[in-house]
Amino acid sequence: MAKLWVPDRREIIWINCSPHTGKEMRDIHPLLVLSPKNFNARTSIVIGLPMTSAESNDDNPFAIKFQGARSKASYVLCHQPKSFDWRQRGAKLHPWKKISDEIFDAACETLNQIVMISG
């Protein structure tokens, strides 16, 4: 029997962010998973940071810029942590699969500057 996929920390998944309100992201976007696989499996909740290729984030101090596919800049939005029921929203693994340790660490450091989880 095939083992069911569960999102894991550092993976990039597709998730439907709608419904939304105000300046929140809407529709289907990549999400950088912050929460560990055992948490995601047990709760059906995934905690992560949305990602975009919108160039308006180029001067956003809370967006981590990195080189995406086809040499296009992509951004991890560290100021918009989200939690979603990944099963109900039909999350799927993004073609990029995982983000580099360097980008993941930078995103976590930026998020920590905002919410001060550890000093």
Coordinates of C-alpha atoms in Angstrom, one line a residue:
M1 CA 0.0 0.0 0.0
A2 CA 1.3 3.4 -0.9
K3 CA 2.2 5.8 1.9
L4 CA 0.3 9.0 1.8
W5 CA 2.3 12.2 1.4
V6 CA 2.4 14.7 4.3
P7 CA 4.0 18.1 4.0
D8 CA 7.3 18.5 5.8
R9 CA 9.5 21.4 7.0
R10 CA 11.4 23.2 4.2
E11 CA 9.0 21.8 1.5
I12 CA 7.2 24.1 -0.9
I13 CA 3.6 23.2 -1.4
W14 CA 0.7 24.6 -3.5
I15 CA -2.1 25.7 -1.2
N16 CA -5.3 27.6 -1.9
C17 CA -5.3 30.7 0.2
S18 CA -8.9 31.6 -0.4
P19 CA -11.1 32.7 1.2
H20 CA -9.1 35.8 2.1
T21 CA -9.7 39.3 3.4
G22 CA -8.0 42.6 3.0
K23 CA -4.3 42.4 1.9
E24 CA -4.1 38.7 2.5
M25 CA -3.0 36.5 -0.5
R26 CA -5.8 34.8 -2.4
D27 CA -6.1 31.9 -4.7
I28 CA -3.4 29.2 -5.1
H29 CA 0.2 30.1 -4.2
P30 CA 3.3 28.3 -3.1
L31 CA 3.8 28.1 0.7
L32 CA 7.1 27.4 2.4
V33 CA 6.3 24.9 5.2
L34 CA 7.7 25.8 8.6
S35 CA 6.0 23.1 10.7
P36 CA 7.4 19.6 11.0
K37 CA 5.9 16.5 9.3
N38 CA 4.7 14.9 12.5
F39 CA 2.7 18.0 13.5
N40 CA 1.2 18.4 10.0
A41 CA 0.2 14.7 9.9
R42 CA -1.4 14.7 13.4
T43 CA -3.3 18.0 13.1
S44 CA -3.9 18.4 9.4
I45 CA -2.7 21.9 9.9
V46 CA 0.4 23.3 8.1
I47 CA 2.1 26.5 9.2
G48 CA 4.1 28.3 6.6
L49 CA 5.1 31.4 4.7
P50 CA 3.4 32.3 1.4
M51 CA 5.6 32.8 -1.7
T52 CA 5.2 35.0 -4.7
S53 CA 7.0 36.3 -7.8
A54 CA 5.4 39.8 -7.5
E55 CA 8.1 42.3 -8.2
S56 CA 6.4 44.8 -5.8
N57 CA 8.2 42.8 -3.0
D58 CA 11.7 43.8 -4.3
D59 CA 12.0 46.6 -1.7
N60 CA 10.0 44.7 1.0
P61 CA 12.3 44.3 4.0
F62 CA 10.3 41.3 5.2
A63 CA 10.5 39.4 1.9
I64 CA 13.4 37.0 1.2
K65 CA 14.4 37.2 -2.4
F66 CA 15.8 34.2 -4.2
Q67 CA 16.3 33.0 -7.7
G68 CA 13.3 30.9 -8.8
A69 CA 12.7 28.9 -11.9
R70 CA 13.6 30.4 -15.3
S71 CA 15.9 33.0 -13.6
K72 CA 12.8 34.8 -12.2
A73 CA 13.0 36.4 -8.8
S74 CA 10.8 34.8 -6.1
Y75 CA 10.0 36.0 -2.6
V76 CA 9.2 34.3 0.7
L77 CA 6.8 36.7 2.6
C78 CA 8.0 36.4 6.2
H79 CA 5.5 39.0 7.4
Q80 CA 2.5 36.8 6.5
P81 CA 2.7 33.5 8.4
K82 CA -0.3 31.3 7.7
S83 CA -1.9 28.2 9.0
F84 CA -4.1 26.1 6.8
D85 CA -5.9 22.7 6.9
W86 CA -3.7 21.3 4.1
R87 CA -5.9 18.2 3.6
Q88 CA -9.1 20.2 3.2
R89 CA -7.4 22.6 0.9
G90 CA -5.9 19.8 -1.3
A91 CA -2.3 20.8 -0.8
K92 CA 0.2 19.3 -3.3
L93 CA 4.0 19.3 -3.4
H94 CA 5.3 22.1 -5.6
P95 CA 7.7 21.2 -8.4
W96 CA 10.6 22.9 -6.6
K97 CA 10.0 20.4 -3.7
K98 CA 12.3 22.0 -1.1
I99 CA 13.9 25.3 -0.5
S100 CA 17.6 25.6 0.2
D101 CA 18.9 25.7 3.8
E102 CA 20.2 29.2 3.3
I103 CA 16.8 30.6 2.2
F104 CA 14.9 28.7 4.9
D105 CA 17.3 30.0 7.6
A106 CA 17.0 33.5 6.3
A107 CA 13.2 33.3 6.3
C108 CA 13.1 31.9 9.9
E109 CA 15.5 34.6 11.0
T110 CA 13.3 37.4 9.4
L111 CA 10.1 35.9 10.9
N112 CA 11.9 35.8 14.3
Q113 CA 12.7 39.5 14.0
I114 CA 9.0 40.1 13.7
V115 CA 7.5 37.8 16.3
M116 CA 10.6 37.3 18.6
I117 CA 10.1 33.5 19.2
S118 CA 13.8 33.2 20.3
G119 CA 16.3 35.8 21.3

